[in-house]
Coordinates of C-alpha atoms in Angstrom, one line a residue:
Chain N
M1 CA 68.6 -0.6 50.0
K2 CA 65.4 -1.5 48.2
T3 CA 62.9 1.3 47.4
L4 CA 59.2 0.9 47.8
L5 CA 56.8 3.3 46.0
I6 CA 53.5 3.4 47.9
V7 CA 50.6 5.0 46.0
E8 CA 47.7 5.6 48.4
D9 CA 45.6 8.7 49.0
D10 CA 44.4 7.8 52.5
T11 CA 46.9 9.2 55.0
D12 CA 45.7 6.9 57.8
I13 CA 46.5 3.9 55.6
Q14 CA 49.8 5.4 54.5
D15 CA 50.7 5.7 58.2
Y16 CA 49.7 2.1 58.7
Y17 CA 52.0 1.1 55.9
Q18 CA 54.8 3.0 57.5
I19 CA 54.4 1.1 60.8
L20 CA 53.9 -2.1 59.0
F21 CA 57.0 -1.8 56.8
G22 CA 59.1 -0.3 59.5
D23 CA 61.1 -3.5 60.2
L24 CA 61.7 -4.3 56.5
G25 CA 64.6 -2.1 56.1
V26 CA 63.4 -0.5 52.9
T27 CA 63.1 3.0 51.7
T28 CA 59.6 4.2 51.1
L29 CA 58.3 6.8 48.7
Q30 CA 54.8 8.1 49.4
A31 CA 52.6 9.2 46.5
Y32 CA 49.0 10.3 47.1
T33 CA 47.9 10.3 43.4
G34 CA 48.8 8.4 40.3
R35 CA 50.3 11.6 38.9
Q36 CA 52.6 12.0 41.9
A37 CA 53.7 8.4 41.5
L38 CA 54.6 9.0 37.8
A39 CA 56.5 12.1 38.8
F40 CA 58.6 10.0 41.2
L41 CA 59.4 7.6 38.3
D42 CA 60.1 10.5 35.9
A43 CA 62.5 12.0 38.4
G44 CA 64.6 8.9 37.9
Q45 CA 64.0 7.4 41.3
P46 CA 65.0 3.8 41.3
V47 CA 61.9 1.8 42.4
D48 CA 62.0 -1.9 43.2
L49 CA 58.3 -2.5 44.1
I50 CA 55.1 -0.5 43.9
I51 CA 52.2 -0.8 46.4
L52 CA 49.3 0.5 44.4
D53 CA 45.8 1.6 45.6
I54 CA 43.0 1.7 43.0
V55 CA 40.7 4.5 44.1
L56 CA 42.9 7.7 43.9
P57 CA 42.1 11.3 43.1
E58 CA 43.2 12.9 39.8
M59 CA 44.8 9.8 38.3
G60 CA 43.4 6.5 39.5
G61 CA 45.3 3.3 40.0
E62 CA 44.1 1.7 36.7
E63 CA 45.2 4.7 34.7
F64 CA 48.6 4.8 36.4
F65 CA 49.0 1.1 35.8
R66 CA 48.2 1.5 32.2
A67 CA 50.9 4.3 31.9
L68 CA 53.3 2.1 33.8
R69 CA 52.9 -1.1 31.9
L70 CA 51.9 0.1 28.4
E71 CA 53.4 3.5 27.9
R72 CA 56.6 3.2 29.9
R73 CA 56.8 -0.6 29.4
S74 CA 58.0 -0.8 33.0
T75 CA 58.4 -4.2 34.6
I76 CA 58.6 -3.0 38.1
P77 CA 56.7 -5.5 40.3
V78 CA 53.3 -4.2 41.5
I79 CA 51.2 -5.3 44.5
V80 CA 47.7 -3.9 44.1
C81 CA 46.0 -3.1 47.4
S82 CA 42.3 -2.5 47.5
V83 CA 39.3 -3.1 49.7
D84 CA 37.4 -4.6 46.8
E85 CA 39.0 -7.4 44.6
K86 CA 36.5 -6.5 41.9
L87 CA 38.3 -3.3 41.3
V88 CA 41.5 -5.1 40.6
E89 CA 40.2 -7.2 37.8
P90 CA 40.6 -4.6 35.0
L91 CA 44.3 -4.3 35.8
H92 CA 44.9 -7.9 35.0
R93 CA 43.8 -7.2 31.5
I94 CA 46.3 -4.4 31.1
G95 CA 49.4 -6.1 32.4
T96 CA 51.0 -8.3 35.0
V97 CA 50.0 -7.7 38.6
Q98 CA 52.4 -9.6 40.8
A99 CA 50.1 -9.8 43.8
T100 CA 46.8 -8.6 45.2
F101 CA 46.3 -7.6 48.8
L102 CA 42.9 -7.0 50.3
K103 CA 43.0 -4.2 52.8
G104 CA 41.8 -5.4 56.1
D105 CA 43.5 -8.7 55.8
P106 CA 46.3 -9.2 58.3
G107 CA 49.2 -7.0 57.5
S108 CA 51.6 -9.9 57.9
V109 CA 50.2 -11.2 54.6
L110 CA 51.3 -8.0 52.8
V111 CA 54.7 -8.1 54.5
R112 CA 55.2 -11.7 53.4
M113 CA 54.3 -10.7 49.8
I114 CA 56.8 -7.8 49.9
R115 CA 59.6 -10.0 51.3
G116 CA 59.0 -12.5 48.6
L117 CA 59.0 -10.1 45.7
L118 CA 62.0 -8.2 46.9
G119 CA 63.9 -11.3 47.8
L120 CA 64.2 -10.2 51.5
S121 CA 64.5 -12.7 54.3
Chain S
M1 CA -25.7 10.2 -43.0
N2 CA -28.5 9.8 -40.5
L3 CA -31.0 7.1 -40.3
R4 CA -33.8 9.0 -41.8
V5 CA -32.0 9.9 -44.9
R6 CA -30.7 6.4 -45.3
L7 CA -34.1 4.8 -44.6
I8 CA -36.2 7.0 -46.8
G9 CA -33.6 7.5 -49.4
G10 CA -33.0 3.8 -49.5
T11 CA -36.6 3.0 -49.8
V12 CA -37.1 5.5 -52.5
L13 CA -34.1 4.3 -54.4
L14 CA -35.1 0.8 -54.1
I15 CA -38.6 1.3 -55.3
T16 CA -37.4 3.5 -58.1
A17 CA -35.0 0.9 -59.1
I18 CA -37.5 -1.9 -58.9
G19 CA -40.0 0.3 -60.7
I20 CA -37.7 1.1 -63.5
A21 CA -36.6 -2.5 -63.8
V22 CA -40.2 -3.7 -63.8
L23 CA -41.4 -1.1 -66.2
L24 CA -38.5 -1.7 -68.6
F25 CA -39.2 -5.4 -68.5
L26 CA -42.8 -4.9 -69.0
R27 CA -42.3 -2.4 -71.8
V28 CA -40.0 -4.8 -73.6
S29 CA -42.1 -7.8 -73.2
L30 CA -45.4 -6.1 -73.7
K31 CA -44.2 -4.3 -76.7
A32 CA -43.3 -7.5 -78.3
K33 CA -46.6 -9.0 -77.1
L34 CA -48.6 -6.1 -78.2
Q35 CA -46.9 -6.0 -81.5
G36 CA -47.4 -9.7 -81.9
E37 CA -51.0 -9.3 -81.0
L38 CA -51.4 -6.5 -83.5
Q39 CA -49.8 -8.5 -86.1
M40 CA -51.9 -11.5 -85.3
R41 CA -55.0 -9.3 -85.6
G42 CA -53.7 -8.0 -88.8
I43 CA -53.0 -11.5 -90.0
S44 CA -56.4 -12.7 -89.1
I45 CA -58.0 -9.7 -90.7
A46 CA -55.8 -10.2 -93.7
K47 CA -56.6 -13.8 -93.9
F48 CA -60.3 -13.1 -93.6
V49 CA -60.1 -10.6 -96.3
A50 CA -58.0 -13.0 -98.4
D51 CA -60.6 -15.6 -98.0
A52 CA -63.4 -13.1 -98.9
C53 CA -61.4 -11.9 -101.9
A54 CA -60.9 -15.2 -103.3
H55 CA -64.3 -15.5 -105.0
P56 CA -64.5 -12.0 -106.3
I57 CA -61.0 -12.4 -107.8
I58 CA -62.0 -15.5 -109.5
T59 CA -65.2 -13.9 -110.8
E60 CA -63.2 -10.8 -111.5
N61 CA -65.7 -8.8 -109.4
I62 CA -63.8 -5.7 -108.7
V63 CA -66.7 -3.9 -107.2
A64 CA -67.2 -6.7 -104.8
L65 CA -63.6 -6.7 -104.1
Q66 CA -63.5 -3.0 -103.4
F67 CA -66.5 -3.4 -101.2
I68 CA -64.8 -6.1 -99.2
V69 CA -61.7 -4.0 -98.9
N70 CA -63.6 -0.9 -97.8
N71 CA -65.6 -2.8 -95.3
S72 CA -62.7 -4.6 -93.9
R73 CA -61.0 -1.3 -93.3
K74 CA -63.8 -0.4 -91.1
V75 CA -63.4 -3.4 -89.0
E76 CA -60.7 -1.7 -86.9
E77 CA -59.6 1.7 -86.3
D78 CA -56.0 0.9 -86.6
I79 CA -56.3 -0.4 -90.1
A80 CA -54.5 2.2 -92.2
Y81 CA -55.2 0.6 -95.5
V82 CA -56.1 -2.6 -97.2
F83 CA -55.2 -3.4 -100.8
V84 CA -55.1 -6.4 -103.0
Q85 CA -52.4 -7.3 -105.4
D86 CA -52.8 -9.8 -108.2
Q87 CA -50.3 -12.4 -108.9
A88 CA -48.3 -10.0 -111.0
G89 CA -48.2 -7.5 -108.2
A90 CA -50.6 -5.1 -109.7
V91 CA -52.9 -3.4 -107.3
M92 CA -56.4 -4.4 -108.0
V93 CA -58.2 -2.6 -105.3
H94 CA -57.2 -0.3 -102.4
T95 CA -58.5 2.0 -99.7
F96 CA -56.3 4.9 -100.4
G97 CA -59.0 6.8 -102.3
E98 CA -57.7 8.3 -105.5
T99 CA -54.1 7.7 -105.6
F100 CA -52.2 4.6 -104.4
P101 CA -48.9 5.5 -102.8
V102 CA -46.2 4.5 -105.1
G103 CA -43.9 3.3 -102.5
L104 CA -46.2 0.6 -101.4
R105 CA -46.2 -1.3 -104.5
G106 CA -43.1 -3.4 -104.1
V107 CA -43.5 -3.7 -100.4
N108 CA -43.6 -6.8 -98.4
I109 CA -43.6 -9.5 -100.9
P110 CA -44.5 -12.7 -99.2
A111 CA -41.6 -14.9 -99.5
A112 CA -42.9 -18.2 -98.7
K113 CA -46.5 -19.1 -99.4
P114 CA -48.9 -19.6 -97.8
E115 CA -47.6 -17.8 -94.7
P116 CA -48.4 -14.2 -94.2
R117 CA -45.5 -11.8 -94.0
V118 CA -45.3 -8.8 -91.8
E119 CA -43.2 -5.9 -92.7
L120 CA -42.8 -2.8 -90.7
L121 CA -43.0 0.4 -92.8
R122 CA -42.0 3.7 -91.6
T123 CA -44.2 6.3 -93.1
N124 CA -45.2 9.9 -92.4
E125 CA -48.1 8.6 -90.4
G126 CA -45.9 6.6 -88.2
P127 CA -45.1 3.0 -88.2
I128 CA -47.4 0.8 -90.1
Y129 CA -47.3 -3.0 -90.2
D130 CA -47.9 -4.3 -93.6
I131 CA -49.3 -7.8 -93.4
A132 CA -49.3 -9.6 -96.7
T133 CA -51.4 -12.7 -96.9
P134 CA -51.4 -14.8 -100.0
I135 CA -54.8 -15.5 -101.5
A136 CA -55.3 -19.0 -102.3
D137 CA -51.7 -19.8 -101.5
G138 CA -50.7 -16.9 -103.7
D139 CA -52.3 -18.1 -106.8
L140 CA -54.8 -15.4 -106.8
G141 CA -52.7 -12.7 -105.5
T142 CA -51.9 -11.0 -102.1
V143 CA -53.9 -9.1 -99.6
H144 CA -52.1 -6.4 -97.8
V145 CA -53.4 -5.1 -94.5
G146 CA -51.7 -2.1 -93.1
L147 CA -52.0 -1.6 -89.3
H148 CA -50.9 1.5 -87.5
G149 CA -48.2 0.5 -85.1
A150 CA -48.9 3.6 -83.2
S151 CA -51.5 1.9 -81.1
V152 CA -48.8 -0.2 -79.6
R153 CA -46.9 2.8 -78.7
R154 CA -50.0 4.3 -77.3
S155 CA -50.8 1.3 -75.2
L156 CA -47.3 1.1 -74.0
A157 CA -47.3 4.8 -73.2
T158 CA -50.5 4.4 -71.2
L159 CA -49.1 1.4 -69.5
M160 CA -45.9 3.1 -68.8
G161 CA -47.7 6.1 -67.5
A162 CA -49.7 3.9 -65.3
G163 CA -46.6 2.1 -64.2
I164 CA -44.8 5.3 -63.4
G165 CA -47.8 6.4 -61.5
V166 CA -47.9 3.2 -59.6
T167 CA -44.2 3.5 -58.9
L168 CA -44.6 7.0 -57.7
A169 CA -47.5 6.0 -55.5
C170 CA -45.4 3.2 -54.1
I171 CA -42.6 5.6 -53.5
I172 CA -44.9 7.8 -51.6
V173 CA -46.5 5.0 -49.7
F174 CA -43.3 3.2 -48.8
G175 CA -41.5 6.4 -48.3
G176 CA -44.2 7.3 -45.9
L177 CA -43.9 4.0 -44.3
A178 CA -40.2 4.4 -44.0
L179 CA -40.6 7.8 -42.6
T180 CA -43.1 6.5 -40.0
A181 CA -40.8 3.7 -39.1
D182 CA -37.9 6.1 -38.9
L183 CA -39.9 8.4 -36.7
L184 CA -40.8 5.5 -34.5
I185 CA -37.2 4.3 -34.3
T186 CA -35.7 7.7 -34.0
R187 CA -38.0 8.7 -31.2
N188 CA -37.3 5.6 -29.2
L189 CA -33.6 5.9 -30.0
S190 CA -33.4 9.4 -28.8
V191 CA -35.1 8.5 -25.6
L192 CA -32.7 5.7 -25.1
S193 CA -29.6 7.7 -26.1
E194 CA -30.8 10.5 -23.8
A195 CA -31.1 7.9 -21.0
V196 CA -27.7 6.4 -21.8
G197 CA -26.2 9.8 -21.9
A198 CA -27.7 10.7 -18.6
L199 CA -26.3 7.5 -17.1
G200 CA -23.0 8.3 -18.7
I201 CA -22.5 11.6 -17.0
G202 CA -23.5 10.1 -13.6
D203 CA -27.2 10.6 -13.3
L204 CA -28.1 7.3 -11.9
E205 CA -31.7 8.2 -11.2
H206 CA -32.7 8.5 -14.8
R207 CA -35.2 5.9 -15.9
I208 CA -37.1 5.4 -19.2
T209 CA -40.9 5.5 -18.9
V210 CA -41.9 2.4 -20.8
T211 CA -45.3 2.2 -22.3
A212 CA -44.8 0.0 -25.3
R213 CA -44.8 -3.8 -25.2
D214 CA -42.6 -4.3 -28.2
E215 CA -38.9 -4.7 -28.5
F216 CA -38.3 -1.0 -27.6
G217 CA -40.3 -1.6 -24.5
A218 CA -38.1 -4.6 -23.7
L219 CA -35.0 -2.5 -24.4
G220 CA -36.3 0.3 -22.2
R221 CA -37.1 -2.2 -19.4
A222 CA -33.6 -3.7 -19.8
F223 CA -32.1 -0.2 -19.6
N224 CA -34.0 0.5 -16.4
A225 CA -33.0 -2.8 -14.9
M226 CA -29.4 -2.0 -15.8
A227 CA -29.6 1.5 -14.3
D228 CA -31.1 -0.1 -11.1
N229 CA -28.2 -2.4 -10.9
I230 CA -25.6 0.3 -11.6
Q231 CA -27.2 2.5 -8.9
R232 CA -27.2 -0.4 -6.4
S233 CA -23.6 -1.2 -7.2
E234 CA -22.6 2.4 -6.9
E235 CA -24.2 2.6 -3.5
K236 CA -22.5 -0.6 -2.4
L237 CA -19.2 0.8 -3.8
V238 CA -19.7 4.1 -1.9
D239 CA -20.4 2.1 1.3
L240 CA -17.4 -0.1 0.7
N241 CA -15.2 2.9 0.0
T242 CA -16.4 4.6 3.2
S243 CA -15.7 1.6 5.3
L244 CA -12.4 1.1 3.6
L245 CA -11.4 4.6 4.3
R246 CA -12.5 4.2 7.9
E247 CA -10.4 1.0 8.2
I248 CA -7.4 2.8 6.6
R249 CA -7.8 5.6 9.1
D250 CA -8.1 3.2 12.0
R251 CA -5.1 1.2 10.7
N252 CA -3.1 4.4 10.3
R253 CA -4.0 5.4 13.8
A254 CA -3.0 2.0 15.1
Q255 CA 0.3 2.2 13.3
E256 CA 0.9 5.6 14.7
E257 CA 0.1 4.3 18.2
L258 CA 2.4 1.4 17.6
R259 CA 5.1 3.7 16.5
L260 CA 4.7 5.8 19.5
A261 CA 4.6 2.8 21.8
S262 CA 7.6 1.4 20.1
G263 CA 9.4 4.7 20.6
E264 CA 8.3 4.7 24.2
L265 CA 9.5 1.2 24.6
A266 CA 12.9 2.1 23.2
R267 CA 13.1 5.0 25.6
Q268 CA 12.2 2.9 28.6
N269 CA 14.7 0.4 27.5
E270 CA 17.4 3.1 27.4
E271 CA 16.2 4.2 30.9
L272 CA 16.5 0.7 32.2
K273 CA 19.9 0.3 30.8
K274 CA 20.9 3.5 32.3
L275 CA 19.5 2.4 35.7
D276 CA 21.4 -0.9 35.3
R277 CA 24.6 1.0 34.8
L278 CA 23.8 3.3 37.7
R279 CA 23.0 0.3 40.0
D280 CA 26.2 -1.4 39.1
G281 CA 28.1 1.7 39.7
F282 CA 26.2 2.2 43.0
I283 CA 27.0 -1.3 44.2
R284 CA 30.7 -0.7 43.3
D285 CA 30.7 2.6 45.1
V286 CA 28.8 1.4 48.1
S287 CA 31.0 -1.6 48.3
H288 CA 34.1 0.5 48.4
E289 CA 32.6 3.0 50.8
L290 CA 31.5 0.3 53.2
K291 CA 34.7 -1.7 53.1
T292 CA 37.2 1.0 53.4
P293 CA 36.4 2.2 57.0
V294 CA 36.1 -1.4 58.1
A295 CA 39.5 -2.2 56.5
K296 CA 40.9 0.8 58.3
H297 CA 39.5 -0.5 61.6
A298 CA 41.3 -3.7 61.0
M299 CA 44.5 -1.9 60.2
Q300 CA 44.3 0.3 63.3
L301 CA 43.5 -2.7 65.5
E302 CA 46.5 -4.4 64.1
I303 CA 48.6 -1.4 65.0
L304 CA 47.1 -1.3 68.5
R305 CA 47.7 -5.0 69.1
N306 CA 51.4 -4.7 67.9
L307 CA 51.8 -1.6 70.1
A308 CA 50.3 -3.4 73.1
E309 CA 52.5 -6.4 72.6
R310 CA 55.6 -4.2 72.3
E311 CA 54.7 -2.0 75.2
G312 CA 53.6 -4.9 77.3
F313 CA 49.9 -4.1 77.9
A314 CA 48.6 -6.7 75.6
A315 CA 46.9 -8.7 78.4
A316 CA 45.2 -5.6 79.6
V317 CA 43.7 -4.6 76.3
E318 CA 43.1 -8.2 75.1
P319 CA 39.4 -8.5 75.9
V320 CA 38.6 -5.2 74.3
V321 CA 40.8 -5.6 71.3
G322 CA 39.6 -9.1 71.0
V323 CA 36.0 -8.1 70.8
M324 CA 36.8 -5.3 68.4
E325 CA 38.7 -7.7 66.1
T326 CA 35.9 -10.1 66.1
S327 CA 33.5 -7.4 65.4
V328 CA 35.6 -6.1 62.5
R329 CA 35.9 -9.5 61.1
R330 CA 32.2 -10.0 61.3
Q331 CA 31.6 -6.6 59.7
Q332 CA 33.9 -7.5 56.9
Q333 CA 32.2 -10.8 56.4
V334 CA 28.8 -9.3 56.6
I335 CA 29.6 -6.6 54.1
R336 CA 31.2 -9.2 51.8
N337 CA 28.2 -11.3 51.9
L338 CA 25.7 -8.5 51.6
L339 CA 27.4 -7.2 48.5
G340 CA 27.6 -10.7 47.2
L341 CA 23.9 -11.1 47.8
S342 CA 23.0 -7.9 46.2
R343 CA 25.0 -8.8 43.2
L344 CA 23.2 -12.1 43.2
E345 CA 19.9 -10.5 43.3
A346 CA 20.8 -8.0 40.6
G347 CA 21.8 -10.8 38.4
V348 CA 25.3 -9.5 38.3
R349 CA 26.5 -12.5 40.2
G350 CA 25.4 -16.1 39.5
Y351 CA 25.8 -19.0 41.8
R352 CA 29.3 -20.4 41.9
H353 CA 30.2 -24.0 41.4
E354 CA 33.3 -24.5 43.5
P355 CA 34.4 -27.1 45.9
V356 CA 32.9 -26.2 49.3
R357 CA 33.9 -28.0 52.5
L358 CA 30.6 -27.8 54.3
D359 CA 32.1 -28.6 57.7
E360 CA 34.6 -25.8 57.3
V361 CA 31.9 -23.3 56.4
L362 CA 30.0 -24.3 59.4
H363 CA 33.1 -24.1 61.6
G364 CA 33.5 -20.5 60.4
V365 CA 29.9 -19.6 61.2
I366 CA 30.2 -21.2 64.6
D367 CA 33.4 -19.3 65.4
D368 CA 31.6 -16.1 64.5
Y369 CA 28.7 -16.9 66.8
R370 CA 30.6 -18.5 69.7
S371 CA 30.8 -15.4 71.8
L372 CA 27.2 -14.5 71.2
A373 CA 26.1 -18.1 72.0
A374 CA 28.1 -18.0 75.1
A375 CA 26.5 -14.7 76.1
K376 CA 23.1 -16.3 75.7
G377 CA 24.1 -19.4 77.5
S378 CA 23.9 -21.7 74.5
T379 CA 26.4 -24.4 73.7
F380 CA 27.2 -26.1 70.4
T381 CA 27.2 -29.8 69.9
L382 CA 28.8 -30.7 66.6
A383 CA 28.9 -33.7 64.3
L384 CA 30.4 -32.3 61.2
A385 CA 31.5 -34.8 58.5
P386 CA 34.1 -33.4 56.2
L387 CA 31.9 -33.3 53.1
T388 CA 32.9 -31.4 49.9
I389 CA 30.2 -30.4 47.5
L390 CA 30.3 -28.2 44.4
S391 CA 28.4 -25.1 45.3
D392 CA 28.6 -21.5 46.3
G393 CA 30.5 -21.2 49.6
E394 CA 29.9 -17.6 50.1
M395 CA 26.1 -17.9 49.7
L396 CA 26.0 -21.0 51.9
W397 CA 27.8 -19.2 54.6
H398 CA 25.0 -16.7 54.4
V399 CA 22.4 -19.4 54.9
F400 CA 24.0 -21.2 57.7
S401 CA 24.9 -17.9 59.5
N402 CA 21.2 -17.0 59.4
L403 CA 20.1 -20.4 60.7
V404 CA 22.6 -20.4 63.5
N405 CA 21.7 -16.9 64.4
N406 CA 18.0 -17.9 64.6
A407 CA 18.8 -20.9 66.7
I408 CA 20.5 -18.7 69.2
K409 CA 17.9 -16.0 69.0
F410 CA 14.9 -18.2 69.5
Q411 CA 16.1 -19.9 72.7
R412 CA 13.6 -20.2 75.4
E413 CA 13.5 -17.5 78.0
G414 CA 16.6 -17.8 80.1
G415 CA 17.2 -21.2 78.7
R416 CA 20.6 -22.8 78.5
G417 CA 19.9 -24.4 75.2
E418 CA 22.0 -26.8 73.2
I419 CA 22.5 -26.1 69.5
G420 CA 23.2 -29.3 67.6
I421 CA 24.8 -28.9 64.2
S422 CA 25.5 -31.9 62.0
V423 CA 26.7 -32.5 58.5
A424 CA 26.2 -35.9 57.0
A425 CA 25.8 -37.6 53.7
E426 CA 22.3 -39.1 53.3
G427 CA 21.9 -40.9 50.0
A428 CA 22.5 -38.5 47.2
E429 CA 22.4 -35.5 49.5
A430 CA 24.6 -33.7 51.9
V431 CA 22.3 -32.8 54.8
V432 CA 23.1 -30.1 57.3
R433 CA 21.0 -30.0 60.5
I434 CA 20.9 -27.1 62.9
R435 CA 18.8 -28.2 65.9
D436 CA 17.8 -25.9 68.7
Q437 CA 15.8 -26.3 71.9
G438 CA 14.0 -23.0 71.5
I439 CA 10.5 -21.9 71.2
G440 CA 9.8 -24.2 68.3
L441 CA 7.3 -23.9 65.4
D442 CA 3.8 -25.2 65.0
P443 CA 3.0 -27.0 61.7
E444 CA 1.6 -23.9 60.0
E445 CA 4.7 -21.8 60.9
R446 CA 7.1 -24.3 59.5
T447 CA 6.3 -23.2 55.9
K448 CA 5.2 -19.7 56.7
V449 CA 8.6 -18.7 58.1
F450 CA 9.9 -18.6 54.5
E451 CA 7.4 -16.0 53.4
K452 CA 8.7 -12.5 53.0
F453 CA 8.1 -10.2 56.0
Y454 CA 7.0 -13.0 58.2
Q455 CA 8.1 -12.1 61.7
A456 CA 9.8 -9.0 60.6
T457 CA 12.0 -8.6 63.7
A458 CA 15.2 -6.7 62.8
S459 CA 18.2 -8.8 63.4
T460 CA 21.0 -7.2 65.3
E461 CA 23.5 -9.9 64.5
G462 CA 24.3 -11.9 61.4
S463 CA 23.6 -10.7 57.9
G464 CA 20.1 -9.6 58.6
V465 CA 18.8 -11.6 55.6
G466 CA 15.6 -13.3 56.0
L467 CA 14.7 -16.9 55.6
T468 CA 13.1 -16.0 52.3
I469 CA 16.5 -15.3 50.9
C470 CA 18.0 -18.4 52.5
K471 CA 15.3 -20.4 50.7
M472 CA 16.1 -18.6 47.4
I473 CA 19.8 -19.4 47.8
V474 CA 19.4 -23.1 48.8
E475 CA 16.9 -23.7 46.0
G476 CA 19.2 -21.7 43.6
V477 CA 22.1 -24.2 44.3
G478 CA 19.7 -27.1 43.8
G479 CA 18.9 -28.0 47.4
R480 CA 16.0 -28.1 49.8
I481 CA 15.4 -26.2 53.0
G482 CA 12.8 -26.8 55.7
F483 CA 12.0 -27.0 59.4
E484 CA 11.2 -29.9 61.6
S485 CA 9.5 -29.2 64.8
E486 CA 7.3 -31.2 67.2
G487 CA 5.5 -28.0 68.0
R488 CA 5.6 -25.0 70.1
G489 CA 8.0 -25.2 73.0
K490 CA 9.6 -28.3 71.6
G491 CA 12.5 -26.7 69.7
A492 CA 13.1 -26.8 65.9
T493 CA 15.6 -28.2 63.5
A494 CA 16.5 -26.4 60.3
V495 CA 17.3 -28.9 57.6
V496 CA 19.3 -28.0 54.5
A497 CA 19.8 -30.8 51.9
L498 CA 22.2 -30.1 49.1
P499 CA 22.9 -32.3 46.1
L500 CA 25.9 -34.5 46.5
G501 CA 27.6 -34.8 43.1
E502 CA 29.1 -38.0 41.8
R503 CA 32.6 -36.8 42.5
D504 CA 31.6 -35.1 45.7
G505 CA 32.3 -36.7 49.0
A506 CA 34.8 -36.8 51.8

């Protein structure tokens, strides 16, 4: 069973993701800040894909991504989700972002991305 | 040594020296002359006597001889004696009175006849010139005439005395003259040196009162002229200095102002940079804050639709959900374009140069406005050639959206108008025409519509951006925009002509 780590501070959007990913047959971990996300990783949770929002309290998406890619040298695939593609640009300079999803676009697009990256049908 | 001493001393010394020299010379030459004269006199007397004695000697007339001798002695004062010697040298007659000085006997023997011989004798009575003249060539004897030489000395002494007197007088006269000259010079010099001194310590007013017309007068006038010049120059210098100081002060002030202005400028620059950063941050924040709720709407609508489909009430909610979805999509587009526009205006975003399918952009716009057009009773008539140009699709969407919105908005009252939209290549341009059958524009309005704040009616649909910005965008991507209209009530056509690049086309 694949595990998805969803980093998003807006609970409405977290709920939306839950509904959206319901049929995927994956386990979801919900982190509301970058720090919480790192805690999940530190706890040794096996994570196959990270859904990352940029604007987060305490530790933002960019900071988390830097810690992920540069400090921990993690190669876990990341789909960055944001309302504004401009906010995603800095992350490309830090490391590999597997995909970018613009919030508000049809959810099916995001699901297709996840299926592709996790190798699901 | 001062002038006076030198002048007078010099004069005195000079005259004294000249005097001494002259007197010495005179003394020497005169002495000789006088002595010569004396001797000549003596010789002539002696010769006379000799001649006179000749006969008496021959006749052996001693008395006559004595007589002659005595008389001849009286001829001159200076004759000390006269005596006659015979051939043998014996004294025949003399004027000595009783005794004949022994010492005289062998004196002054004329060596060569018939010349007289003079011999100087030094006696108790002083120098005596003994002049021995041969009588009858010495055959008869010799006449001796003794002349006192003292007269010479006396004459010389007198002459010398006179000479010395003259010299002294000269000394006094010339000394006096020298003194006078000195006084004259000194006085003038002191006036001059006083004037020069005054000038030297800075008294530029000092002038010499000139009365004389001689060289000193000229010097004095020259001095005055010089002092005038110096005073004038000084005044000019003072003026120059004052104006220079003023200029320096002004320049310093200007520099100070410049420095302040420069500082102010730097400060303002910093302010502007800060504002720039704030504005960029603002746009980013606004962007995020605007987009997030809209995104959430889209998400929720998606959930609703899925739920409706699952629960089987999709058909019931379709109209509502459909409108909401359209609205959300428009919102998203509007926000995207607004932010893109604001970035464009802020210079953050430049015009893109990407392949744009004009027909697709217009299709998109038409889709957005379909429901609105339908609500207003307008229909679209399309002739969209699939043209691709290199341009900024996002911004063009903006423009066309605005134009289509206007076409719908300015329909005639209750009119069921037709909106004709065409895309076609015309020469080197891709031309988009949006024709409506609305209220139209009169000739003046056709250009005025592009002015800012013209017909400032708030738009409820579309991006709310005026024709002014449309013009800015179209011209920014190298195109032209304008309106064609046959007048009020005859509809209008918005024409947008964009450059068709070499490689552009279908």
